[in-house]
PDB file of C-alpha atoms in Angstrom:
ATOM      1  CA  MET A   1     110.942 -42.582 -39.263  1.00 39.00           C
ATOM      2  CA  PHE A   2     109.289 -41.157 -36.111  1.00 42.00           C
ATOM      3  CA  ALA A   3     111.535 -38.197 -36.291  1.00 46.00           C
ATOM      4  CA  ARG A   4     110.422 -37.609 -39.964  1.00 43.00           C
ATOM      5  CA  LEU A   5     106.696 -37.931 -38.985  1.00 43.00           C
ATOM      6  CA  THR A   6     107.258 -35.401 -36.250  1.00 47.00           C
ATOM      7  CA  PHE A   7     108.703 -33.054 -38.609  1.00 46.00           C
ATOM      8  CA  ILE A   8     105.893 -33.411 -41.003  1.00 45.00           C
ATOM      9  CA  ALA A   9     103.416 -32.588 -38.282  1.00 50.00           C
ATOM     10  CA  ALA A  10     105.489 -29.436 -37.448  1.00 49.00           C
ATOM     11  CA  LEU A  11     105.106 -28.194 -40.978  1.00 45.00           C
ATOM     12  CA  ALA A  12     101.526 -27.389 -40.115  1.00 43.00           C
ATOM     13  CA  PHE A  13     102.717 -24.763 -37.882  1.00 46.00           C
ATOM     14  CA  ALA A  14     105.697 -23.228 -39.533  1.00 46.00           C
ATOM     15  CA  PRO A  15     106.239 -21.235 -42.704  1.00 37.00           C
ATOM     16  CA  MET A  16     107.519 -23.283 -45.699  1.00 30.00           C
ATOM     17  CA  ALA A  17     110.885 -21.426 -45.846  1.00 30.00           C
ATOM     18  CA  ALA A  18     111.654 -22.295 -42.273  1.00 39.00           C
ATOM     19  CA  ALA A  19     110.648 -25.934 -42.908  1.00 37.00           C
ATOM     20  CA  GLN A  20     113.564 -26.188 -45.247  1.00 35.00           C
ATOM     21  CA  ASP A  21     116.123 -26.015 -42.558  1.00 44.00           C
ATOM     22  CA  ALA A  22     116.711 -29.667 -41.470  1.00 48.00           C
ATOM     23  CA  ALA A  23     117.756 -30.170 -37.896  1.00 53.00           C
ATOM     24  CA  PRO A  24     121.489 -30.854 -37.141  1.00 65.00           C
ATOM     25  CA  PRO A  25     122.266 -34.412 -35.851  1.00 77.00           C
ATOM     26  CA  ALA A  26     122.192 -34.691 -31.987  1.00 86.00           C
ATOM     27  CA  SER A  27     125.486 -34.617 -30.269  1.00 92.00           C
ATOM     28  CA  ALA A  28     126.839 -37.508 -28.135  1.00 92.00           C
ATOM     29  CA  GLU A  29     126.065 -35.300 -25.133  1.00 94.00           C
ATOM     30  CA  ALA A  30     122.396 -34.780 -26.134  1.00 92.00           C
ATOM     31  CA  ILE A  31     122.013 -38.466 -26.864  1.00 93.00           C
ATOM     32  CA  ALA A  32     123.351 -39.296 -23.445  1.00 95.00           C
ATOM     33  CA  GLU A  33     121.379 -36.718 -21.818  1.00 96.00           C
ATOM     34  CA  ALA A  34     118.198 -38.206 -23.498  1.00 95.00           C
ATOM     35  CA  ARG A  35     118.937 -41.552 -22.413  1.00 97.00           C
ATOM     36  CA  ALA A  36     119.373 -40.348 -18.686  1.00 97.00           C
ATOM     37  CA  ARG A  37     116.025 -38.578 -18.933  1.00 97.00           C
ATOM     38  CA  ALA A  38     114.195 -41.778 -20.210  1.00 97.00           C
ATOM     39  CA  ASP A  39     115.856 -43.578 -17.465  1.00 98.00           C
ATOM     40  CA  ARG A  40     114.691 -41.189 -14.849  1.00 97.00           C
ATOM     41  CA  LEU A  41     111.078 -41.095 -16.299  1.00 98.00           C
ATOM     42  CA  ILE A  42     110.863 -44.835 -15.836  1.00 98.00           C
ATOM     43  CA  ALA A  43     112.236 -44.628 -12.268  1.00 98.00           C
ATOM     44  CA  ASP A  44     110.093 -41.841 -11.289  1.00 97.00           C
ATOM     45  CA  ALA A  45     106.996 -43.869 -12.344  1.00 97.00           C
ATOM     46  CA  ASN A  46     108.283 -47.163 -10.696  1.00 96.00           C
ATOM     47  CA  ALA A  47     107.971 -48.513 -14.190  1.00 97.00           C
ATOM     48  CA  VAL A  48     111.071 -50.843 -14.424  1.00 97.00           C
ATOM     49  CA  GLY A  49     109.762 -53.918 -16.113  1.00 96.00           C
ATOM     50  CA  VAL A  50     106.864 -52.274 -17.563  1.00 97.00           C
ATOM     51  CA  PHE A  51     108.682 -49.481 -19.740  1.00 98.00           C
ATOM     52  CA  VAL A  52     112.136 -49.892 -21.126  1.00 98.00           C
ATOM     53  CA  ASN A  53     114.408 -47.166 -22.482  1.00 98.00           C
ATOM     54  CA  SER A  54     114.313 -47.063 -26.267  1.00 96.00           C
ATOM     55  CA  THR A  55     116.192 -43.754 -27.023  1.00 95.00           C
ATOM     56  CA  LYS A  56     117.716 -43.654 -30.453  1.00 91.00           C
ATOM     57  CA  ASP A  57     120.342 -41.034 -31.712  1.00 89.00           C
ATOM     58  CA  ASP A  58     118.159 -37.948 -32.433  1.00 87.00           C
ATOM     59  CA  GLY A  59     118.377 -36.527 -28.953  1.00 88.00           C
ATOM     60  CA  LEU A  60     114.739 -37.412 -27.913  1.00 91.00           C
ATOM     61  CA  ALA A  61     114.122 -39.563 -24.830  1.00 95.00           C
ATOM     62  CA  ARG A  62     112.024 -42.585 -25.669  1.00 96.00           C
ATOM     63  CA  VAL A  63     110.563 -45.297 -23.664  1.00 97.00           C
ATOM     64  CA  THR A  64     108.628 -48.277 -24.918  1.00 97.00           C
ATOM     65  CA  HIS A  65     105.821 -50.101 -23.080  1.00 98.00           C
ATOM     66  CA  LEU A  66     106.983 -53.697 -22.926  1.00 97.00           C
ATOM     67  CA  PRO A  67     103.386 -55.318 -22.976  1.00 96.00           C
ATOM     68  CA  SER A  68     101.845 -53.262 -25.817  1.00 96.00           C
ATOM     69  CA  GLY A  69     104.913 -52.085 -27.904  1.00 96.00           C
ATOM     70  CA  MET A  70     103.820 -48.508 -27.546  1.00 97.00           C
ATOM     71  CA  THR A  71     106.695 -46.163 -27.844  1.00 97.00           C
ATOM     72  CA  CYS A  72     106.493 -42.662 -26.146  1.00 96.00           C
ATOM     73  CA  THR A  73     108.731 -39.804 -27.098  1.00 95.00           C
ATOM     74  CA  PHE A  74     109.603 -36.852 -24.738  1.00 95.00           C
ATOM     75  CA  GLY A  75     111.087 -33.673 -25.514  1.00 89.00           C
ATOM     76  CA  GLY A  76     112.395 -32.703 -21.965  1.00 91.00           C
ATOM     77  CA  ALA A  77     109.549 -30.439 -20.750  1.00 93.00           C
ATOM     78  CA  PRO A  78     108.904 -30.589 -16.930  1.00 95.00           C
ATOM     79  CA  GLN A  79     105.335 -31.953 -17.691  1.00 95.00           C
ATOM     80  CA  ASP A  80     106.914 -35.176 -19.190  1.00 97.00           C
ATOM     81  CA  ARG A  81     105.926 -38.251 -17.244  1.00 97.00           C
ATOM     82  CA  ILE A  82     104.774 -41.870 -17.399  1.00 98.00           C
ATOM     83  CA  SER A  83     101.679 -43.144 -15.516  1.00 96.00           C
ATOM     84  CA  ILE A  84     100.810 -46.744 -14.524  1.00 95.00           C
ATOM     85  CA  PHE A  85      97.268 -46.675 -13.462  1.00 92.00           C
ATOM     86  CA  PRO A  86      96.137 -48.729 -10.505  1.00 85.00           C
ATOM     87  CA  SER A  87      94.395 -52.036 -11.356  1.00 73.00           C
ATOM     88  CA  THR A  88      90.658 -51.684 -11.490  1.00 65.00           C
ATOM     89  CA  ALA A  89      87.595 -53.894 -11.138  1.00 58.00           C
ATOM     90  CA  ALA A  90      87.824 -54.666 -14.900  1.00 62.00           C
ATOM     91  CA  GLY A  91      90.627 -56.963 -13.873  1.00 72.00           C
ATOM     92  CA  VAL A  92      93.432 -55.162 -15.811  1.00 82.00           C
ATOM     93  CA  PRO A  93      96.822 -56.577 -14.638  1.00 86.00           C
ATOM     94  CA  HIS A  94      99.382 -54.214 -13.421  1.00 88.00           C
ATOM     95  CA  GLY A  95     101.048 -52.394 -16.122  1.00 92.00           C
ATOM     96  CA  GLU A  96      98.459 -52.943 -18.805  1.00 94.00           C
ATOM     97  CA  ASP A  97      96.736 -49.610 -18.143  1.00 95.00           C
ATOM     98  CA  VAL A  98      99.321 -46.857 -18.909  1.00 97.00           C
ATOM     99  CA  GLY A  99      99.818 -43.438 -20.246  1.00 97.00           C
ATOM    100  CA  CYS A 100     102.660 -40.974 -21.383  1.00 98.00           C
ATOM    101  CA  VAL A 101     102.181 -37.236 -20.897  1.00 97.00           C
ATOM    102  CA  SER A 102     104.349 -34.926 -22.985  1.00 96.00           C
ATOM    103  CA  PHE A 103     104.380 -31.286 -23.826  1.00 95.00           C
ATOM    104  CA  ASP A 104     105.782 -29.619 -26.879  1.00 92.00           C
ATOM    105  CA  ALA A 105     106.853 -26.057 -25.707  1.00 90.00           C
ATOM    106  CA  ALA A 106     107.366 -24.760 -29.209  1.00 89.00           C
ATOM    107  CA  LEU A 107     104.105 -25.799 -30.462  1.00 91.00           C
ATOM    108  CA  THR A 108     102.186 -25.429 -27.133  1.00 94.00           C
ATOM    109  CA  ILE A 109     100.612 -28.871 -27.391  1.00 95.00           C
ATOM    110  CA  ASP A 110      99.871 -31.016 -24.496  1.00 96.00           C
ATOM    111  CA  MET A 111      99.755 -34.809 -25.467  1.00 97.00           C
ATOM    112  CA  THR A 112      98.681 -37.986 -23.684  1.00 97.00           C
ATOM    113  CA  LEU A 113      99.026 -41.447 -25.075  1.00 98.00           C
ATOM    114  CA  TYR A 114      97.325 -44.305 -23.449  1.00 97.00           C
ATOM    115  CA  ALA A 115      97.674 -48.157 -23.944  1.00 97.00           C
ATOM    116  CA  THR A 116      95.243 -50.334 -22.180  1.00 95.00           C
ATOM    117  CA  ARG A 117      94.186 -54.075 -22.475  1.00 93.00           C
ATOM    118  CA  TYR A 118      90.625 -54.525 -21.183  1.00 88.00           C
ATOM    119  CA  ARG A 119      89.118 -57.879 -20.923  1.00 86.00           C
ATOM    120  CA  PRO A 120      86.806 -57.692 -22.779  1.00 89.00           C
ATOM    121  CA  LEU A 121      88.084 -54.721 -24.928  1.00 91.00           C
ATOM    122  CA  PRO A 122      85.299 -52.240 -25.384  1.00 93.00           C
ATOM    123  CA  SER A 123      84.648 -50.996 -28.853  1.00 95.00           C
ATOM    124  CA  GLU A 124      86.402 -48.099 -30.133  1.00 96.00           C
ATOM    125  CA  ALA A 125      83.138 -46.126 -30.468  1.00 97.00           C
ATOM    126  CA  ALA A 126      82.468 -46.867 -26.611  1.00 97.00           C
ATOM    127  CA  VAL A 127      86.031 -45.782 -25.891  1.00 96.00           C
ATOM    128  CA  LEU A 128      85.423 -42.574 -27.958  1.00 97.00           C
ATOM    129  CA  ALA A 129      82.147 -41.853 -26.273  1.00 97.00           C
ATOM    130  CA  ASP A 130      83.877 -42.076 -22.850  1.00 97.00           C
ATOM    131  CA  ALA A 131      86.326 -39.601 -23.901  1.00 97.00           C
ATOM    132  CA  ARG A 132      83.684 -37.214 -25.161  1.00 97.00           C
ATOM    133  CA  ARG A 133      81.978 -37.442 -22.046  1.00 97.00           C
ATOM    134  CA  ALA A 134      85.300 -36.678 -20.063  1.00 97.00           C
ATOM    135  CA  ILE A 135      85.844 -33.627 -22.141  1.00 98.00           C
ATOM    136  CA  THR A 136      82.327 -32.187 -21.800  1.00 98.00           C
ATOM    137  CA  SER A 137      82.453 -33.079 -17.993  1.00 98.00           C
ATOM    138  CA  ARG A 138      85.749 -31.234 -17.471  1.00 97.00           C
ATOM    139  CA  TRP A 139      84.627 -28.355 -19.820  1.00 97.00           C
ATOM    140  CA  PRO A 140      80.837 -27.894 -19.675  1.00 97.00           C
ATOM    141  CA  ASP A 141      81.052 -25.004 -22.349  1.00 96.00           C
ATOM    142  CA  ALA A 142      83.029 -27.267 -24.734  1.00 97.00           C
ATOM    143  CA  GLN A 143      81.717 -26.830 -28.312  1.00 97.00           C
ATOM    144  CA  PRO A 144      82.140 -29.692 -30.950  1.00 96.00           C
ATOM    145  CA  TYR A 145      84.506 -28.704 -33.724  1.00 95.00           C
ATOM    146  CA  THR A 146      82.807 -28.843 -36.955  1.00 89.00           C
ATOM    147  CA  GLY A 147      85.337 -28.128 -39.275  1.00 86.00           C
ATOM    148  CA  GLY A 148      87.441 -30.850 -41.406  1.00 85.00           C
ATOM    149  CA  LEU A 149      90.606 -32.195 -39.539  1.00 86.00           C
ATOM    150  CA  PRO A 150      93.222 -34.264 -41.118  1.00 79.00           C
ATOM    151  CA  MET A 151      93.634 -37.836 -39.739  1.00 74.00           C
ATOM    152  CA  MET A 152      96.388 -40.325 -40.122  1.00 67.00           C
ATOM    153  CA  THR A 153      95.081 -43.488 -41.700  1.00 65.00           C
ATOM    154  CA  LEU A 154      97.440 -46.405 -42.519  1.00 64.00           C
ATOM    155  CA  GLU A 155      96.705 -48.728 -45.571  1.00 64.00           C
ATOM    156  CA  GLY A 156      94.918 -51.838 -44.501  1.00 65.00           C
ATOM    157  CA  ARG A 157      93.752 -50.531 -41.177  1.00 70.00           C
ATOM    158  CA  SER A 158      90.277 -49.087 -40.414  1.00 76.00           C
ATOM    159  CA  PRO A 159      90.466 -45.330 -39.788  1.00 84.00           C
ATOM    160  CA  THR A 160      91.125 -44.016 -36.452  1.00 91.00           C
ATOM    161  CA  LEU A 161      88.208 -42.490 -34.577  1.00 94.00           C
ATOM    162  CA  SER A 162      88.364 -39.031 -33.309  1.00 95.00           C
ATOM    163  CA  ALA A 163      86.434 -36.320 -31.800  1.00 96.00           C
ATOM    164  CA  ALA A 164      87.414 -32.582 -31.285  1.00 97.00           C
ATOM    165  CA  TYR A 165      85.954 -29.615 -29.210  1.00 97.00           C
ATOM    166  CA  LYS A 166      86.623 -26.078 -28.826  1.00 97.00           C
ATOM    167  CA  ILE A 167      87.398 -25.086 -25.197  1.00 98.00           C
ATOM    168  CA  ARG A 168      88.846 -22.131 -23.238  1.00 97.00           C
ATOM    169  CA  ILE A 169      91.747 -22.411 -20.818  1.00 96.00           C
ATOM    170  CA  ASN A 170      92.938 -19.411 -19.003  1.00 93.00           C
ATOM    171  CA  GLU A 171      90.949 -17.214 -21.525  1.00 92.00           C
ATOM    172  CA  ALA A 172      92.680 -18.684 -24.469  1.00 96.00           C
ATOM    173  CA  GLU A 173      90.728 -20.659 -27.094  1.00 97.00           C
ATOM    174  CA  LYS A 174      91.983 -24.309 -27.409  1.00 98.00           C
ATOM    175  CA  LEU A 175      91.222 -27.274 -29.581  1.00 97.00           C
ATOM    176  CA  THR A 176      91.103 -30.522 -27.507  1.00 98.00           C
ATOM    177  CA  MET A 177      90.592 -33.906 -29.037  1.00 97.00           C
ATOM    178  CA  ALA A 178      90.718 -37.613 -28.543  1.00 97.00           C
ATOM    179  CA  LEU A 179      91.838 -40.418 -30.984  1.00 97.00           C
ATOM    180  CA  VAL A 180      91.097 -43.986 -30.543  1.00 97.00           C
ATOM    181  CA  THR A 181      92.318 -47.082 -32.367  1.00 95.00           C
ATOM    182  CA  HIS A 182      92.432 -50.801 -31.392  1.00 95.00           C
ATOM    183  CA  ARG A 183      95.219 -53.209 -32.261  1.00 92.00           C
ATOM    184  CA  ASP A 184      95.850 -56.752 -31.559  1.00 91.00           C
ATOM    185  CA  GLY A 185      93.650 -56.653 -28.352  1.00 92.00           C
ATOM    186  CA  TRP A 186      95.080 -53.407 -27.124  1.00 95.00           C
ATOM    187  CA  GLY A 187      93.234 -50.130 -26.888  1.00 96.00           C
ATOM    188  CA  PHE A 188      95.201 -47.188 -27.931  1.00 97.00           C
ATOM    189  CA  LYS A 189      94.123 -43.568 -27.251  1.00 97.00           C
ATOM    190  CA  ALA A 190      95.674 -40.091 -27.674  1.00 97.00           C
ATOM    191  CA  ARG A 191      94.488 -36.906 -26.175  1.00 98.00           C
ATOM    192  CA  ALA A 192      95.871 -33.608 -27.347  1.00 97.00           C
ATOM    193  CA  THR A 193      95.162 -29.937 -26.527  1.00 98.00           C
ATOM    194  CA  GLY A 194      96.673 -26.964 -28.433  1.00 97.00           C
ATOM    195  CA  PRO A 195      95.919 -23.504 -29.995  1.00 96.00           C
ATOM    196  CA  TYR A 196      92.419 -23.434 -31.432  1.00 96.00           C
ATOM    197  CA  ASP A 197      93.778 -21.240 -34.330  1.00 94.00           C
ATOM    198  CA  GLN A 198      96.111 -24.080 -35.278  1.00 93.00           C
ATOM    199  CA  ALA A 199      93.483 -26.688 -35.193  1.00 94.00           C
ATOM    200  CA  THR A 200      94.733 -28.565 -38.445  1.00 92.00           C
ATOM    201  CA  GLY A 201      98.133 -28.486 -36.961  1.00 92.00           C
ATOM    202  CA  VAL A 202      97.011 -29.858 -33.550  1.00 94.00           C
ATOM    203  CA  ALA A 203      95.179 -32.726 -35.286  1.00 94.00           C
ATOM    204  CA  LEU A 204      97.982 -33.596 -37.705  1.00 92.00           C
ATOM    205  CA  TYR A 205     100.528 -33.569 -34.683  1.00 92.00           C
ATOM    206  CA  ALA A 206      98.201 -35.859 -32.747  1.00 94.00           C
ATOM    207  CA  GLY A 207      97.755 -38.218 -35.408  1.00 92.00           C
ATOM    208  CA  VAL A 208     101.347 -38.548 -36.336  1.00 90.00           C
ATOM    209  CA  LEU A 209     102.612 -39.001 -32.765  1.00 92.00           C
ATOM    210  CA  LEU A 210      99.906 -41.795 -32.133  1.00 93.00           C
ATOM    211  CA  GLU A 211     100.873 -43.548 -35.394  1.00 90.00           C
ATOM    212  CA  GLY A 212     104.546 -42.913 -34.688  1.00 89.00           C
ATOM    213  CA  ALA A 213     104.176 -44.477 -31.127  1.00 93.00           C
ATOM    214  CA  LEU A 214     102.924 -47.549 -32.687  1.00 92.00           C
ATOM    215  CA  LEU A 215     105.243 -47.932 -35.676  1.00 84.00           C
ATOM    216  CA  ASP A 216     107.795 -50.204 -34.141  1.00 75.00           C
ATOM    217  CA  ARG A 217     105.228 -52.791 -32.920  1.00 72.00           C
ATOM    218  CA  GLU A 218     103.943 -53.062 -36.625  1.00 63.00           C
ATOM    219  CA  ASP A 219     107.404 -54.136 -37.880  1.00 55.00           C
TER     220      ASP A 219
END
């Protein structure tokens, strides 16, 4: 299911003719390499017991955050990593404030997924407001994106909150955005940055990956 969602997101970037070509199944060697990569990511983050290797048979490394059920997928970029953030004054136990960083080299999209269980959990609106402040603090010239962007909304759930901005990185125009959703006492957030001229695709990609990361925990 997740691979299919990722493929749908990629359609926003690719001509329809190219999208007709289905990716071949992963080889046994590719699957073994993906599993080894997931193990390394967990070990490098000292995340044993917090994340578990959940790689499947499509050649993509996957890890699942045990407390929240969030599953992160990695394509093998050097930027890929897991983060376990230090406990804060908010009293978040070790392993309940985490992130997964990935980079899609083909689409040039940076993506970070976060899972946090604050007590009490701030509202989705408050978390999004913090994300807005972080974006405009890092990029003071950031301009709010005023065009319409697609959002993933699942039946029976309130819409995911989002905010998007036009920024410049190394003289290139980029779209950077934040998406926020709360589920079962957990706060989940996605941060994505990609080509501004592919704003629709960046938003679709971010929404698909956020929902894909939470699919297994909904079963």
